[in-house]
Structures are given as structure tokens and as C-alpha cells.
Amino acid sequence: QIYPICLPRETRTRRALLICNVEFEHLSRRNGAEVDVEGMTKLLEGLGYVVDIHRDLTSQEMATVMKDFADHKEHRTSDSTFLVFMSHGVRAGLCGTKSRDETTDILSLDTIYEKFNNKHCHALLGKPKVIIIQSCRGGNVGSVMVSDSADPAMPTPRLAHTVPAGLEDDAICEVHLESDFATLHSSTPDTVSWRSSVTGSLFIQRLVEQFRNHACNSDLQELCSHSSPLALSPQVQHSFGKFPRQLPSQERTTMLRKFYLFPG
């Protein structure tokens, strides 16, 4: 039920990737972003990760950096990775430094999953891959005025899709193309994310705080969920309960087990 951490801290080689775009040719400067970089770097280093930091990249350069990072041999003696992206964003993805609008120099989120899925990144097969994205996802404010009598919309049920497991031969087994991902967005689709030019992004601030306080005894889902069976203090999503203009979201999460970081 829990992702294994087999190697002792002294010999495992955890690596994390952090890409932060601050300066753009046609878009506004992301003031305060360096505070986010510093906070996430200190957090990840405290959790035992060597952090590869890249700044101010086009969408193509981001894709190249991801491919190079996915090919690192150190992942073979690691148990997990963090992939952190900070930039301007639109509904379709993350803005590169040459972006002008919603269609130019945009890194599709699908590209991230493609670079690190089980087909293209064998060294991280079966290991947690935590994606953290700090960006806007549209121009809408994430709040709405509602009546107390409004009936919530019922979600559309999804049909279960069963994939049979089995060996193809003695050496090759069938696995999910995409598994063991957990993605944390700073906001819901089509809405903006908020950032202070002095203290950095609200999402990154609160994520760092919750991880520092509770990563020692909570799994990843408990850290990021609005509720915790351990009855801990409010977690990342719950911490935005009184700020209706932004709500972090978990999407495309395919964790098959619980992921404990066991820092220290």
C-alpha cells in the first residue's frame, strides 16, 4: 500500500527539476517568482533532493530540459522525483519566454507526462512523480456568487475501463503507459493564480508551509487534500477556504500507493 523507499538516505540519489520563467519578451515580468524558487529549493533539498534549476526558457527549451532530466542515470537509485514549473500560463499549458498569446510558445501539459511516462522514462517506472504547477490557467476569477438553495451539479459517471494484466514473455510485462503521477495545480482550469511581488505565489507559500509541517507523518494525498484522516491542521487546499478567488486542484493523479517522503 506504500511506495517503497529501499535505499538509505546516504546512497539514494533523489533529483528534482525546477523550471521558473520570470522574464518574457512580450509578457509582464513575474515579480516575486524568485521567492518561490528559493522556498521550493529549500523544501526539496530538505527532503533529500538535488534540485536542477532552470530559468527563462522557451517551450522548446523546457521540453529539451525535461528530456535531459528524464535521462539522468541517478533516477535508477532514486525512489521518486518532483517536477516544478512556474510561469505565466493559459488553458492549454505553460508560457515560454517568447509567448505572445494563447497559441504561441506554449508548452502543453501533455508534454510533461509524455517525457516522464513509463515508455520514455524507464528509470522512474513504478516511482512517484510529483508535478507542481504554479501558473494561471485562464483569465477568469475562480469565485462565483451562489444561492444557498442552488443544487450542485451531479458529476457525470465514468465508465470503468479494465485492462487485463499479463506477461508477454519472460522479460517483458505489460504496464500502464502513465502511472504514479500526482499533479498539483495552483488553480482550477480557466482561472487565474495570485502572486505577490514581495512574498511570492500564494500556492507555493502554503504548499511549502504544509510540507514542512506535516511531511514527517502524512502521505502526499493527505498533504494536499482538504481533509486528513490524521486530523492535522488545514492542508494545502483547505488553506484556501477563505480565499474564494483561487483554489488549488489535483488532476491527472495516478498514484497506485501512498507516498510518504519520510524526511530526516
PDB file of C-alpha atoms in Angstrom, residues 14-22 30 32-46 49-58 61-70 72 75 81-87 94 107 112 116 130-134 201 203-205 207-208 212:
ATOM      1  CA  ARG A  14      16.867  11.825  -5.369  1.00  0.00           C
ATOM      2  CA  ARG A  15      16.669  14.527  -8.055  1.00  0.00           C
ATOM      3  CA  ALA A  16      14.106  17.255  -8.668  1.00  0.00           C
ATOM      4  CA  LEU A  17      13.579  19.582 -11.624  1.00  0.00           C
ATOM      5  CA  LEU A  18      12.525  23.205 -11.192  1.00  0.00           C
ATOM      6  CA  ILE A  19      11.790  25.455 -14.185  1.00  0.00           C
ATOM      7  CA  CYS A  20      10.878  29.069 -13.486  1.00  0.00           C
ATOM      8  CA  ASN A  21      10.186  31.707 -16.113  1.00  0.00           C
ATOM      9  CA  VAL A  22      10.447  35.269 -14.821  1.00  0.00           C
ATOM     10  CA  ARG A  30       6.728  37.659 -12.853  1.00  0.00           C
ATOM     11  CA  GLY A  32       8.189  37.649  -6.679  1.00  0.00           C
ATOM     12  CA  ALA A  33       8.896  34.408  -8.534  1.00  0.00           C
ATOM     13  CA  GLU A  34      12.433  34.202  -7.151  1.00  0.00           C
ATOM     14  CA  VAL A  35      10.930  33.941  -3.667  1.00  0.00           C
ATOM     15  CA  ASP A  36       9.045  30.861  -4.874  1.00  0.00           C
ATOM     16  CA  VAL A  37      12.227  29.358  -6.317  1.00  0.00           C
ATOM     17  CA  GLU A  38      14.067  29.871  -3.038  1.00  0.00           C
ATOM     18  CA  GLY A  39      11.241  28.396  -0.965  1.00  0.00           C
ATOM     19  CA  MET A  40      10.761  25.307  -3.156  1.00  0.00           C
ATOM     20  CA  THR A  41      14.513  24.709  -3.436  1.00  0.00           C
ATOM     21  CA  LYS A  42      14.996  24.756   0.332  1.00  0.00           C
ATOM     22  CA  LEU A  43      11.993  22.476   0.805  1.00  0.00           C
ATOM     23  CA  LEU A  44      13.130  19.896  -1.752  1.00  0.00           C
ATOM     24  CA  GLU A  45      16.741  19.939  -0.585  1.00  0.00           C
ATOM     25  CA  GLY A  46      15.488  19.338   2.947  1.00  0.00           C
ATOM     26  CA  TYR A  49      16.541  16.022  -3.476  1.00  0.00           C
ATOM     27  CA  VAL A  50      19.273  17.585  -5.598  1.00  0.00           C
ATOM     28  CA  VAL A  51      17.404  20.354  -7.427  1.00  0.00           C
ATOM     29  CA  ASP A  52      18.180  21.153 -11.069  1.00  0.00           C
ATOM     30  CA  ILE A  53      17.086  24.777 -11.575  1.00  0.00           C
ATOM     31  CA  HIS A  54      16.460  26.359 -14.983  1.00  0.00           C
ATOM     32  CA  ARG A  55      15.198  29.862 -15.656  1.00  0.00           C
ATOM     33  CA  ASP A  56      13.618  31.724 -18.558  1.00  0.00           C
ATOM     34  CA  LEU A  57      13.117  29.030 -21.203  1.00  0.00           C
ATOM     35  CA  THR A  58      11.030  28.807 -24.359  1.00  0.00           C
ATOM     36  CA  GLU A  61      13.857  24.605 -24.315  1.00  0.00           C
ATOM     37  CA  MET A  62      11.602  23.388 -21.499  1.00  0.00           C
ATOM     38  CA  ALA A  63      10.902  20.197 -23.455  1.00  0.00           C
ATOM     39  CA  THR A  64      14.638  19.658 -24.039  1.00  0.00           C
ATOM     40  CA  VAL A  65      15.470  20.215 -20.371  1.00  0.00           C
ATOM     41  CA  MET A  66      12.783  17.719 -19.368  1.00  0.00           C
ATOM     42  CA  LYS A  67      14.125  15.076 -21.744  1.00  0.00           C
ATOM     43  CA  ASP A  68      17.660  15.520 -20.407  1.00  0.00           C
ATOM     44  CA  PHE A  69      16.396  15.318 -16.833  1.00  0.00           C
ATOM     45  CA  ALA A  70      14.354  12.192 -17.589  1.00  0.00           C
ATOM     46  CA  HIS A  72      19.508  11.085 -15.706  1.00  0.00           C
ATOM     47  CA  HIS A  75      16.869   8.107 -11.180  1.00  0.00           C
ATOM     48  CA  THR A  81      11.056  12.847  -8.256  1.00  0.00           C
ATOM     49  CA  PHE A  82       9.498  16.309  -8.125  1.00  0.00           C
ATOM     50  CA  LEU A  83       8.868  18.352 -11.287  1.00  0.00           C
ATOM     51  CA  VAL A  84       8.128  22.003 -10.537  1.00  0.00           C
ATOM     52  CA  PHE A  85       7.000  24.508 -13.176  1.00  0.00           C
ATOM     53  CA  MET A  86       6.448  28.234 -12.599  1.00  0.00           C
ATOM     54  CA  SER A  87       5.440  30.557 -15.407  1.00  0.00           C
ATOM     55  CA  LEU A  94       2.674  26.955 -19.770  1.00  0.00           C
ATOM     56  CA  LEU A 107       4.246  24.046 -23.507  1.00  0.00           C
ATOM     57  CA  ILE A 112       5.303  16.768 -19.325  1.00  0.00           C
ATOM     58  CA  PHE A 116       8.158  11.023 -17.841  1.00  0.00           C
ATOM     59  CA  VAL A 130       5.027  14.712  -8.260  1.00  0.00           C
ATOM     60  CA  ILE A 131       4.243  17.603 -10.632  1.00  0.00           C
ATOM     61  CA  ILE A 132       3.728  21.065  -9.136  1.00  0.00           C
ATOM     62  CA  ILE A 133       2.498  23.792 -11.476  1.00  0.00           C
ATOM     63  CA  GLN A 134       2.329  27.445 -10.478  1.00  0.00           C
ATOM     64  CA  SER A 201       2.801  32.983  -5.006  1.00  0.00           C
ATOM     65  CA  PHE A 203       0.037  28.482  -3.652  1.00  0.00           C
ATOM     66  CA  ILE A 204       3.800  27.958  -3.309  1.00  0.00           C
ATOM     67  CA  GLN A 205       3.871  29.708   0.081  1.00  0.00           C
ATOM     68  CA  LEU A 207       2.443  24.305  -0.105  1.00  0.00           C
ATOM     69  CA  VAL A 208       5.920  24.817   1.359  1.00  0.00           C
ATOM     70  CA  ARG A 212       7.426  21.455   6.197  1.00  0.00           C
TER      71      ARG A 212
END
